[in-house]
Structures are given as structure tokens and as C-alpha cells.
């Protein structure tokens, strides 16, 4: 599952995102899909086309009672470092366990 | 070319016979005269047949100054119909079709140079709310009559001519500043704050609203337009007029990506949230607030 601490330096962005979201949101389900290839020609990603665009689906009890904007902000806040280091856009589906029906 | 000044008015029964010229696409039953029994509902036929030919309709003079009022409503009724606008030389400039002929002509007067609007001819079906096909058929027969006589369409109806009917009108994107050379007297943050509070719905997008530069911005613009939302747009990539907006807005809204949609001064979200609200049918309620 998670890479050990010693390998974190070479972890992919996807793996780092997974780690951050999983631990902070106590996610009961977490899908992270790298869709950077769909944006390969995108002006903003010319230089570094790897791991720039992701789709994230996350189910977390911590979203309970939070508006969509707040949920997305929670995710964005956890990924600030990534957003500042080349992560360009993420598409977020953020649900509570109740909403996801699980 | 000029049109003969017909003495009959649009409403006289004398001008009753309308000629439907053969339409090349469906040549079979569309001969010169259209027998009442064929294809069209009798209701529709009645009103078509009451319309005069373009060449036989009476011209109604239009005052040159847009401030002068139009002739009375009996001559130019606020009703559905077709109309042709003529320049002072009597040349047809534009053939129009409208749910309110009077209002359309009033609109043209304001938009179009005065030397193109000297008089109009109108044809108004008898019914209060004629079927659309009645109007389009009347328009087509006038157009065909004109083309048959002159070999060309009126200049205003030629594709690419936007004198009479503009390109799809989209409001311009808002700009935060007059340009980079202008020293701001208030912080950018304050300009953003004012903008999102003074406009009910604001979309900060990449690219202009008519040509968004990013798929997510494009989707948001599409959804807002599809919902008929009257929204202001701001192009965050416009470095000339919105220099620094990109970074400042991220801080202002505490939201790291674009597009961003604000309603009543509050961030509603980006593409994901707008899409998901659209799917759930929640947008209409949001924009009514």
C-alpha cells in the first residue's frame, strides 16, 4: 500500500497525494486517477507534462455537514504543496459515506 | 433597383394571392400556386394567403432621426410578421422576420446607419399568434420573389453581413484595470471584491467567454449560458488588463484553480461544483437568490 518513509523522496505525486488525503480525511474510499495525458497540449503544462492533472474521488466522514466549496477547499488545502510544485488542476468528487451509499 | 409603389395595402383582399415559388428541394407539389387542400393546416393557410407580395406591399416611410417616433401601430403593428427595409433609393436592404415587427424595426433604426432605413414594407398574418411556419413561409416567398427579380439576396441578409443582425451577442469580458500602464490607486484585492459584489454572477475564466482557453472554463461558460444566466466574465489570462489577477484571486477566494464562479460575492466553486450542481438541477435556485 503506502510507500515507507525512506522512499518518500521518490514517491510519485499520485502517491504523495494519496498519503496526504488518506491520513487527514480518513477516507473510506479514495480514487486518484492521473489524467495528465488528456492535457498534454495544454499551454500551462508544456514544460512538465507529468502528473499535472488528476481526477480525485474521495469519500470521507469529515465532509459531513460541509458545503461543496468547503469540501473542495479541504482537499485543496491538503494538496497546497503539490499545487505549488506543478500540480495544475484536479477534478474533485467529494462525498460523505452517507451520500455515497456505502 | 426600385420597387413599384403598390396602391393596395397589405390588408386588402385584392392582394390575397400569394405565390409560392418552386422550392428546389421539394419540387413535386410546390408549384406556382399553392392549393389550399395540400399539406398545410387551413388555419395557417388563411393567414399566408392574406399576405401580399413584396412588390405589392405599400412602403411605410421611416423618419430619419431615431428620436422621431415611428408611424402608427396600424401601419407598423407590434405583432408577428415579416418586413423588408428599404434605403432612400428604394433598394431593399434587409428582409426580416419577427415576433414583434414594430419592435424589430425600432431596433434596426437604433443600430443601423440612418441612410439604410428610409421605409419598410410589412406583412402581418391575421392571427394574433401565427404558427412559425406561416412566418417562415412568408419570409421565404418574399425572399424568393426578390431573388427572382434581382438575382441576389438583400445585402443585409448575406451571410457575414452583421449590419442588421449582429453576430451572436455576448457581453464583453470585464476588465479589472484600464491597462498595465495605469498605476492602481486601490489594491487589486479591493477591485476583485468590488467586482464580485457589484455583479450577481461572475465567472473568472481562462480566456474570453467567446473563446475560453481551457476545457474547464469552456464547460462552465457553456453551463451558465445554457441556463440563461446573465453573468459577467473575467479573463484571468488577460495580462494587459487583469495583470496579477491570477495570483491575487487565488488568495482572495482561497481557491487554487480556475475557473471560479462567484454568486452574490461568494465563491460557489469551480467546474466540478458547477457541473455537479447543474446535473442535480440546483443551479436555477442558486442564481435566483
GROMACS .gro file of C-alpha atoms in nm:
model
  391
    1UNK     CA    1   0.000   0.000   0.000
    2UNK     CA    2   0.179   0.314   0.121
    3UNK     CA    3   0.546   0.356   0.046
    4UNK     CA    4   0.765   0.355   0.352
    5UNK     CA    5   0.910   0.679   0.483
    6UNK     CA    6   1.251   0.605   0.340
    7UNK     CA    7   1.123   0.609  -0.018
    8UNK     CA    8   0.914   0.925   0.009
    9UNK     CA    9   1.164   1.125  -0.187
   10UNK     CA   10   1.096   0.922  -0.498
   11UNK     CA   11   0.724   0.876  -0.445
   12UNK     CA   12   0.514   0.984  -0.736
   13UNK     CA   13   0.286   1.281  -0.695
   14UNK     CA   14  -0.010   1.048  -0.703
   15UNK     CA   15   0.132   0.850  -0.413
   16UNK     CA   16   0.207   1.162  -0.212
   17UNK     CA   17  -0.145   1.289  -0.272
   18UNK     CA   18  -0.286   0.957  -0.167
   19UNK     CA   19  -0.087   0.966   0.154
   20UNK     CA   20  -0.194   1.317   0.243
   21UNK     CA   21  -0.561   1.272   0.165
   22UNK     CA   22  -0.592   0.928   0.317
   23UNK     CA   23  -0.443   1.016   0.651
   24UNK     CA   24  -0.607   1.355   0.700
   25UNK     CA   25  -0.951   1.278   0.565
   26UNK     CA   26  -0.972   0.922   0.699
   27UNK     CA   27  -1.111   0.838   0.360
   28UNK     CA   28  -1.320   0.526   0.333
   29UNK     CA   29  -1.261   0.531  -0.041
   30UNK     CA   30  -1.004   0.720  -0.243
   31UNK     CA   31  -0.953   0.707  -0.618
   32UNK     CA   32  -0.674   0.906  -0.773
   33UNK     CA   33  -0.651   0.896  -1.147
   34UNK     CA   34  -0.374   1.065  -1.342
   35UNK     CA   35  -0.533   1.227  -1.646
   36UNK     CA   36  -0.237   1.445  -1.739
   37UNK     CA   37  -0.219   1.282  -2.080
   38UNK     CA   38  -0.552   1.448  -2.163
   39UNK     CA   39  -0.389   1.786  -2.117
   40UNK     CA   40  -0.057   1.718  -2.283
   41UNK     CA   41  -0.102   2.001  -2.534
   42UNK     CA   42  -0.224   2.244  -2.268
   43UNK     CA   43  -0.030   2.571  -2.274
   44UNK     CA   44   0.026   2.570  -1.900
   45UNK     CA   45   0.188   2.227  -1.887
   46UNK     CA   46   0.423   2.242  -2.181
   47UNK     CA   47   0.742   2.212  -1.984
   48UNK     CA   48   0.643   1.946  -1.739
   49UNK     CA   49   0.362   1.735  -1.866
   50UNK     CA   50   0.385   1.468  -1.598
   51UNK     CA   51   0.134   1.443  -1.316
   52UNK     CA   52  -0.031   1.779  -1.372
   53UNK     CA   53  -0.397   1.679  -1.390
   54UNK     CA   54  -0.579   1.434  -1.166
   55UNK     CA   55  -0.929   1.316  -1.100
   56UNK     CA   56  -0.989   1.252  -0.734
   57UNK     CA   57  -1.283   1.073  -0.582
   58UNK     CA   58  -1.285   1.072  -0.209
   59UNK     CA   59  -1.537   0.955   0.045
   60UNK     CA   60  -1.477   1.090   0.392
   61UNK     CA   61  -1.683   1.124   0.709
   62UNK     CA   62  -1.513   1.460   0.755
   63UNK     CA   63  -1.723   1.605   0.474
   64UNK     CA   64  -2.037   1.558   0.680
   65UNK     CA   65  -2.218   1.891   0.716
   66UNK     CA   66  -1.974   2.073   0.485
   67UNK     CA   67  -2.072   2.255   0.170
   68UNK     CA   68  -1.917   2.152  -0.160
   69UNK     CA   69  -1.693   2.458  -0.156
   70UNK     CA   70  -1.566   2.368   0.192
   71UNK     CA   71  -1.504   2.007   0.094
   72UNK     CA   72  -1.306   2.108  -0.210
   73UNK     CA   73  -1.111   2.356  -0.001
   74UNK     CA   74  -1.024   2.080   0.246
   75UNK     CA   75  -0.882   1.877  -0.039
   76UNK     CA   76  -0.703   2.174  -0.193
   77UNK     CA   77  -0.555   2.271   0.143
   78UNK     CA   78  -0.407   1.927   0.188
   79UNK     CA   79  -0.252   1.948  -0.157
   80UNK     CA   80  -0.110   2.301  -0.133
   81UNK     CA   81   0.246   2.182  -0.170
   82UNK     CA   82   0.159   1.986  -0.481
   83UNK     CA   83  -0.031   2.279  -0.631
   84UNK     CA   84   0.274   2.493  -0.573
   85UNK     CA   85   0.505   2.243  -0.738
   86UNK     CA   86   0.348   2.174  -1.073
   87UNK     CA   87   0.011   2.018  -1.000
   88UNK     CA   88  -0.210   2.215  -1.231
   89UNK     CA   89  -0.568   2.105  -1.185
   90UNK     CA   90  -0.765   1.846  -1.001
   91UNK     CA   91  -1.118   1.739  -1.056
   92UNK     CA   92  -1.275   1.654  -0.724
   93UNK     CA   93  -1.573   1.443  -0.627
   94UNK     CA   94  -1.608   1.469  -0.251
   95UNK     CA   95  -1.880   1.271  -0.080
   96UNK     CA   96  -1.972   1.158   0.267
   97UNK     CA   97  -2.020   0.786   0.337
   98UNK     CA   98  -2.395   0.851   0.361
   99UNK     CA   99  -2.410   1.022   0.024
  100UNK     CA  100  -2.210   0.754  -0.146
  101UNK     CA  101  -2.450   0.496  -0.011
  102UNK     CA  102  -2.177   0.282   0.143
  103UNK     CA  103  -3.337   4.857  -5.822
  104UNK     CA  104  -3.668   5.006  -5.720
  105UNK     CA  105  -3.996   4.853  -5.633
  106UNK     CA  106  -4.321   4.975  -5.782
  107UNK     CA  107  -4.529   5.167  -5.535
  108UNK     CA  108  -4.827   4.946  -5.498
  109UNK     CA  109  -5.158   5.111  -5.429
  110UNK     CA  110  -5.308   4.821  -5.244
  111UNK     CA  111  -5.233   4.788  -4.876
  112UNK     CA  112  -5.119   4.474  -4.703
  113UNK     CA  113  -5.462   4.410  -4.567
  114UNK     CA  114  -5.670   4.439  -4.883
  115UNK     CA  115  -5.825   4.123  -5.009
  116UNK     CA  116  -5.715   4.218  -5.357
  117UNK     CA  117  -5.360   4.130  -5.271
  118UNK     CA  118  -5.472   3.796  -5.145
  119UNK     CA  119  -5.296   3.561  -5.379
  120UNK     CA  120  -4.957   3.471  -5.251
  121UNK     CA  121  -4.727   3.297  -5.485
  122UNK     CA  122  -4.504   3.030  -5.351
  123UNK     CA  123  -4.225   2.996  -5.598
  124UNK     CA  124  -4.095   2.646  -5.657
  125UNK     CA  125  -3.859   2.539  -5.387
  126UNK     CA  126  -3.578   2.341  -5.547
  127UNK     CA  127  -3.551   2.096  -5.260
  128UNK     CA  128  -3.913   1.982  -5.282
  129UNK     CA  129  -4.019   2.043  -5.635
  130UNK     CA  130  -4.308   1.798  -5.652
  131UNK     CA  131  -4.614   1.965  -5.505
  132UNK     CA  132  -4.485   2.319  -5.472
  133UNK     CA  133  -4.597   2.464  -5.797
  134UNK     CA  134  -4.669   2.825  -5.852
  135UNK     CA  135  -4.997   2.840  -5.676
  136UNK     CA  136  -5.044   2.651  -5.360
  137UNK     CA  137  -5.376   2.471  -5.348
  138UNK     CA  138  -5.549   2.515  -5.013
  139UNK     CA  139  -5.601   2.147  -4.962
  140UNK     CA  140  -5.243   2.039  -4.952
  141UNK     CA  141  -5.013   1.982  -4.656
  142UNK     CA  142  -5.074   2.293  -4.455
  143UNK     CA  143  -5.330   2.336  -4.185
  144UNK     CA  144  -5.616   2.554  -4.309
  145UNK     CA  145  -5.559   2.790  -4.018
  146UNK     CA  146  -5.208   2.860  -4.136
  147UNK     CA  147  -5.308   2.892  -4.498
  148UNK     CA  148  -5.560   3.158  -4.431
  149UNK     CA  149  -5.308   3.394  -4.290
  150UNK     CA  150  -5.044   3.321  -4.551
  151UNK     CA  151  -5.285   3.388  -4.828
  152UNK     CA  152  -5.375   3.721  -4.672
  153UNK     CA  153  -5.018   3.842  -4.709
  154UNK     CA  154  -4.924   4.045  -5.009
  155UNK     CA  155  -4.628   4.001  -5.236
  156UNK     CA  156  -4.321   4.203  -5.155
  157UNK     CA  157  -4.356   4.410  -5.470
  158UNK     CA  158  -4.721   4.482  -5.395
  159UNK     CA  159  -4.695   4.581  -5.031
  160UNK     CA  160  -4.710   4.951  -4.951
  161UNK     CA  161  -4.395   5.114  -4.822
  162UNK     CA  162  -4.422   5.286  -4.486
  163UNK     CA  163  -4.179   5.579  -4.456
  164UNK     CA  164  -3.949   5.579  -4.155
  165UNK     CA  165  -3.838   5.914  -4.009
  166UNK     CA  166  -3.463   5.956  -4.049
  167UNK     CA  167  -3.399   6.068  -3.694
  168UNK     CA  168  -3.419   5.776  -3.448
  169UNK     CA  169  -3.561   6.023  -3.195
  170UNK     CA  170  -3.869   6.078  -3.410
  171UNK     CA  171  -4.138   5.826  -3.342
  172UNK     CA  172  -4.232   5.558  -3.590
  173UNK     CA  173  -4.559   5.576  -3.784
  174UNK     CA  174  -4.868   5.449  -3.602
  175UNK     CA  175  -4.933   5.094  -3.494
  176UNK     CA  176  -5.184   5.040  -3.772
  177UNK     CA  177  -4.903   5.083  -4.023
  178UNK     CA  178  -4.635   4.912  -3.815
  179UNK     CA  179  -4.809   4.681  -3.571
  180UNK     CA  180  -4.631   4.534  -3.268
  181UNK     CA  181  -4.722   4.190  -3.400
  182UNK     CA  182  -4.559   3.888  -3.561
  183UNK     CA  183  -4.480   3.925  -3.927
  184UNK     CA  184  -4.221   3.976  -4.195
  185UNK     CA  185  -4.075   4.304  -4.309
  186UNK     CA  186  -3.839   4.448  -4.563
  187UNK     CA  187  -3.633   4.761  -4.500
  188UNK     CA  188  -3.552   4.991  -4.792
  189UNK     CA  189  -3.291   5.262  -4.829
  190UNK     CA  190  -3.378   5.613  -4.961
  191UNK     CA  191  -3.320   5.495  -5.319
  192UNK     CA  192  -3.584   5.227  -5.268
  193UNK     CA  193  -3.339   4.938  -5.267
  194UNK     CA  194  -3.422   4.652  -5.037
  195UNK     CA  195  -3.155   4.627  -4.769
  196UNK     CA  196  -3.285   4.361  -4.539
  197UNK     CA  197  -3.568   4.111  -4.509
  198UNK     CA  198  -3.662   4.030  -4.153
  199UNK     CA  199  -3.895   3.804  -3.963
  200UNK     CA  200  -4.009   3.893  -3.617
  201UNK     CA  201  -4.247   3.820  -3.333
  202UNK     CA  202  -4.285   4.194  -3.299
  203UNK     CA  203  -4.231   4.372  -3.627
  204UNK     CA  204  -4.258   4.720  -3.479
  205UNK     CA  205  -4.001   4.649  -3.208
  206UNK     CA  206  -3.762   4.492  -3.459
  207UNK     CA  207  -3.781   4.793  -3.686
  208UNK     CA  208  -3.729   5.022  -3.389
  209UNK     CA  209  -3.421   4.812  -3.304
  210UNK     CA  210  -3.282   4.839  -3.655
  211UNK     CA  211  -3.324   5.218  -3.654
  212UNK     CA  212  -3.103   5.243  -3.350
  213UNK     CA  213  -2.840   5.005  -3.472
  214UNK     CA  214  -2.823   5.061  -3.846
  215UNK     CA  215  -2.699   5.379  -4.020
  216UNK     CA  216  -2.992   5.608  -4.096
  217UNK     CA  217  -2.919   5.609  -4.469
  218UNK     CA  218  -3.016   5.242  -4.485
  219UNK     CA  219  -3.361   5.279  -4.325
  220UNK     CA  220  -3.591   5.501  -4.527
  221UNK     CA  221  -3.901   5.287  -4.548
  222UNK     CA  222  -4.034   4.944  -4.464
  223UNK     CA  223  -4.285   4.706  -4.607
  224UNK     CA  224  -4.458   4.473  -4.367
  225UNK     CA  225  -4.679   4.170  -4.394
  226UNK     CA  226  -4.872   4.076  -4.083
  227UNK     CA  227  -5.067   3.750  -4.067
  228UNK     CA  228  -5.424   3.791  -3.945
  229UNK     CA  229  -5.377   3.569  -3.646
  230UNK     CA  230  -5.251   3.707  -3.319
  231UNK     CA  231  -5.000   3.424  -3.279
  232UNK     CA  232  -4.937   3.268  -3.619
  233UNK     CA  233  -4.751   2.942  -3.643
  234UNK     CA  234  -4.381   2.981  -3.703
  235UNK     CA  235  -4.415   2.808  -4.040
  236UNK     CA  236  -4.655   3.079  -4.152
  237UNK     CA  237  -4.393   3.341  -4.086
  238UNK     CA  238  -4.103   3.148  -4.234
  239UNK     CA  239  -4.304   3.069  -4.545
  240UNK     CA  240  -4.399   3.432  -4.587
  241UNK     CA  241  -4.036   3.532  -4.540
  242UNK     CA  242  -3.921   3.270  -4.789
  243UNK     CA  243  -4.172   3.377  -5.051
  244UNK     CA  244  -4.063   3.739  -5.021
  245UNK     CA  245  -3.700   3.634  -5.039
  246UNK     CA  246  -3.764   3.415  -5.340
  247UNK     CA  247  -3.960   3.691  -5.507
  248UNK     CA  248  -3.672   3.931  -5.452
  249UNK     CA  249  -3.407   3.687  -5.571
  250UNK     CA  250  -3.612   3.601  -5.877
  251UNK     CA  251  -3.630   3.972  -5.961
  252UNK     CA  252  -3.273   4.073  -5.885
  253UNK     CA  253  -3.067   3.755  -5.883
  254UNK     CA  254  -2.930   3.816  -5.536
  255UNK     CA  255  -3.026   3.833  -5.171
  256UNK     CA  256  -3.065   4.172  -4.999
  257UNK     CA  257  -2.725   4.290  -4.872
  258UNK     CA  258  -2.828   4.266  -4.508
  259UNK     CA  259  -2.926   3.900  -4.548
  260UNK     CA  260  -2.596   3.792  -4.698
  261UNK     CA  261  -2.402   3.566  -4.464
  262UNK     CA  262  -2.133   3.756  -4.280
  263UNK     CA  263  -2.309   4.090  -4.302
  264UNK     CA  264  -2.366   4.197  -3.944
  265UNK     CA  265  -2.520   4.535  -4.010
  266UNK     CA  266  -2.873   4.419  -3.936
  267UNK     CA  267  -2.837   4.105  -3.735
  268UNK     CA  268  -2.515   4.105  -3.537
  269UNK     CA  269  -2.304   3.805  -3.464
  270UNK     CA  270  -2.432   3.617  -3.158
  271UNK     CA  271  -2.417   3.888  -2.897
  272UNK     CA  272  -2.211   3.807  -2.595
  273UNK     CA  273  -2.132   4.067  -2.335
  274UNK     CA  274  -1.767   4.164  -2.330
  275UNK     CA  275  -1.539   4.024  -2.065
  276UNK     CA  276  -1.492   4.259  -1.772
  277UNK     CA  277  -1.154   4.414  -1.715
  278UNK     CA  278  -1.018   4.499  -1.377
  279UNK     CA  279  -0.793   4.780  -1.491
  280UNK     CA  280  -0.766   5.007  -1.795
  281UNK     CA  281  -0.427   4.858  -1.875
  282UNK     CA  282  -0.088   4.773  -1.733
  283UNK     CA  283   0.047   5.124  -1.773
  284UNK     CA  284  -0.209   5.264  -1.531
  285UNK     CA  285  -0.096   5.286  -1.171
  286UNK     CA  286  -0.361   5.130  -0.948
  287UNK     CA  287  -0.486   5.354  -0.671
  288UNK     CA  288  -0.657   5.071  -0.487
  289UNK     CA  289  -0.523   4.722  -0.426
  290UNK     CA  290  -0.622   4.456  -0.677
  291UNK     CA  291  -0.788   4.262  -0.400
  292UNK     CA  292  -1.027   4.551  -0.346
  293UNK     CA  293  -1.108   4.565  -0.717
  294UNK     CA  294  -1.192   4.195  -0.711
  295UNK     CA  295  -1.405   4.242  -0.403
  296UNK     CA  296  -1.597   4.525  -0.564
  297UNK     CA  297  -1.641   4.334  -0.889
  298UNK     CA  298  -1.785   4.019  -0.733
  299UNK     CA  299  -2.017   4.222  -0.512
  300UNK     CA  300  -2.144   4.452  -0.784
  301UNK     CA  301  -2.216   4.171  -1.028
  302UNK     CA  302  -2.455   3.899  -0.926
  303UNK     CA  303  -2.275   3.621  -1.107
  304UNK     CA  304  -1.909   3.643  -1.204
  305UNK     CA  305  -1.704   3.374  -1.373
  306UNK     CA  306  -1.327   3.408  -1.364
  307UNK     CA  307  -1.213   3.206  -1.660
  308UNK     CA  308  -0.909   3.133  -1.870
  309UNK     CA  309  -0.962   3.306  -2.199
  310UNK     CA  310  -1.258   3.512  -2.310
  311UNK     CA  311  -1.614   3.391  -2.278
  312UNK     CA  312  -1.643   3.362  -2.653
  313UNK     CA  313  -1.319   3.167  -2.678
  314UNK     CA  314  -1.227   3.003  -2.347
  315UNK     CA  315  -0.871   2.873  -2.345
  316UNK     CA  316  -0.931   2.579  -2.117
  317UNK     CA  317  -1.178   2.294  -2.122
  318UNK     CA  318  -1.299   2.355  -1.768
  319UNK     CA  319  -1.363   2.723  -1.832
  320UNK     CA  320  -1.539   2.630  -2.152
  321UNK     CA  321  -1.765   2.389  -1.968
  322UNK     CA  322  -1.856   2.646  -1.705
  323UNK     CA  323  -1.935   2.911  -1.967
  324UNK     CA  324  -2.143   2.652  -2.153
  325UNK     CA  325  -2.341   2.558  -1.843
  326UNK     CA  326  -2.406   2.919  -1.745
  327UNK     CA  327  -2.516   3.009  -2.096
  328UNK     CA  328  -2.733   2.700  -2.121
  329UNK     CA  329  -2.909   2.811  -1.803
  330UNK     CA  330  -2.959   3.157  -1.946
  331UNK     CA  331  -2.759   3.307  -1.662
  332UNK     CA  332  -2.674   3.672  -1.702
  333UNK     CA  333  -2.315   3.661  -1.585
  334UNK     CA  334  -2.004   3.872  -1.603
  335UNK     CA  335  -1.683   3.706  -1.713
  336UNK     CA  336  -1.324   3.798  -1.639
  337UNK     CA  337  -1.034   3.660  -1.838
  338UNK     CA  338  -0.760   3.583  -1.589
  339UNK     CA  339  -0.513   3.530  -1.872
  340UNK     CA  340  -0.555   3.889  -1.990
  341UNK     CA  341  -0.222   4.016  -1.866
  342UNK     CA  342  -0.280   4.361  -2.008
  343UNK     CA  343  -0.599   4.443  -1.820
  344UNK     CA  344  -0.600   4.189  -1.540
  345UNK     CA  345  -0.233   4.176  -1.455
  346UNK     CA  346  -0.173   3.995  -1.128
  347UNK     CA  347  -0.532   3.879  -1.101
  348UNK     CA  348  -0.445   3.514  -1.123
  349UNK     CA  349  -0.238   3.502  -0.808
  350UNK     CA  350  -0.439   3.763  -0.618
  351UNK     CA  351  -0.767   3.587  -0.684
  352UNK     CA  352  -0.632   3.256  -0.555
  353UNK     CA  353  -0.560   3.426  -0.225
  354UNK     CA  354  -0.880   3.629  -0.222
  355UNK     CA  355  -1.101   3.327  -0.275
  356UNK     CA  356  -0.878   3.073  -0.102
  357UNK     CA  357  -0.916   2.856  -0.409
  358UNK     CA  358  -0.616   2.743  -0.610
  359UNK     CA  359  -0.760   2.670  -0.952
  360UNK     CA  360  -0.971   2.819  -1.231
  361UNK     CA  361  -1.242   2.871  -1.337
  362UNK     CA  362  -1.405   3.023  -1.030
  363UNK     CA  363  -1.769   3.121  -1.014
  364UNK     CA  364  -1.898   3.379  -0.768
  365UNK     CA  365  -2.262   3.439  -0.690
  366UNK     CA  366  -2.357   3.737  -0.474
  367UNK     CA  367  -1.995   3.792  -0.377
  368UNK     CA  368  -1.944   3.434  -0.258
  369UNK     CA  369  -1.737   3.168  -0.426
  370UNK     CA  370  -1.964   2.886  -0.539
  371UNK     CA  371  -1.686   2.676  -0.679
  372UNK     CA  372  -1.511   2.566  -0.991
  373UNK     CA  373  -1.603   2.347  -1.280
  374UNK     CA  374  -1.668   2.034  -1.073
  375UNK     CA  375  -1.912   2.204  -0.840
  376UNK     CA  376  -2.094   2.394  -1.113
  377UNK     CA  377  -2.120   2.075  -1.321
  378UNK     CA  378  -2.246   1.871  -1.031
  379UNK     CA  379  -2.500   2.137  -0.932
  380UNK     CA  380  -2.617   2.155  -1.293
  381UNK     CA  381  -2.665   1.778  -1.300
  382UNK     CA  382  -2.862   1.786  -0.978
  383UNK     CA  383  -3.076   2.074  -1.104
  384UNK     CA  384  -2.956   2.302  -0.827
  385UNK     CA  385  -2.832   2.587  -1.041
  386UNK     CA  386  -3.162   2.758  -1.111
  387UNK     CA  387  -3.224   2.804  -0.739
  388UNK     CA  388  -2.871   2.931  -0.686
  389UNK     CA  389  -2.898   3.201  -0.949
  390UNK     CA  390  -3.236   3.315  -0.827
  391UNK     CA  391  -3.101   3.411  -0.487
   0.00000   0.00000   0.00000
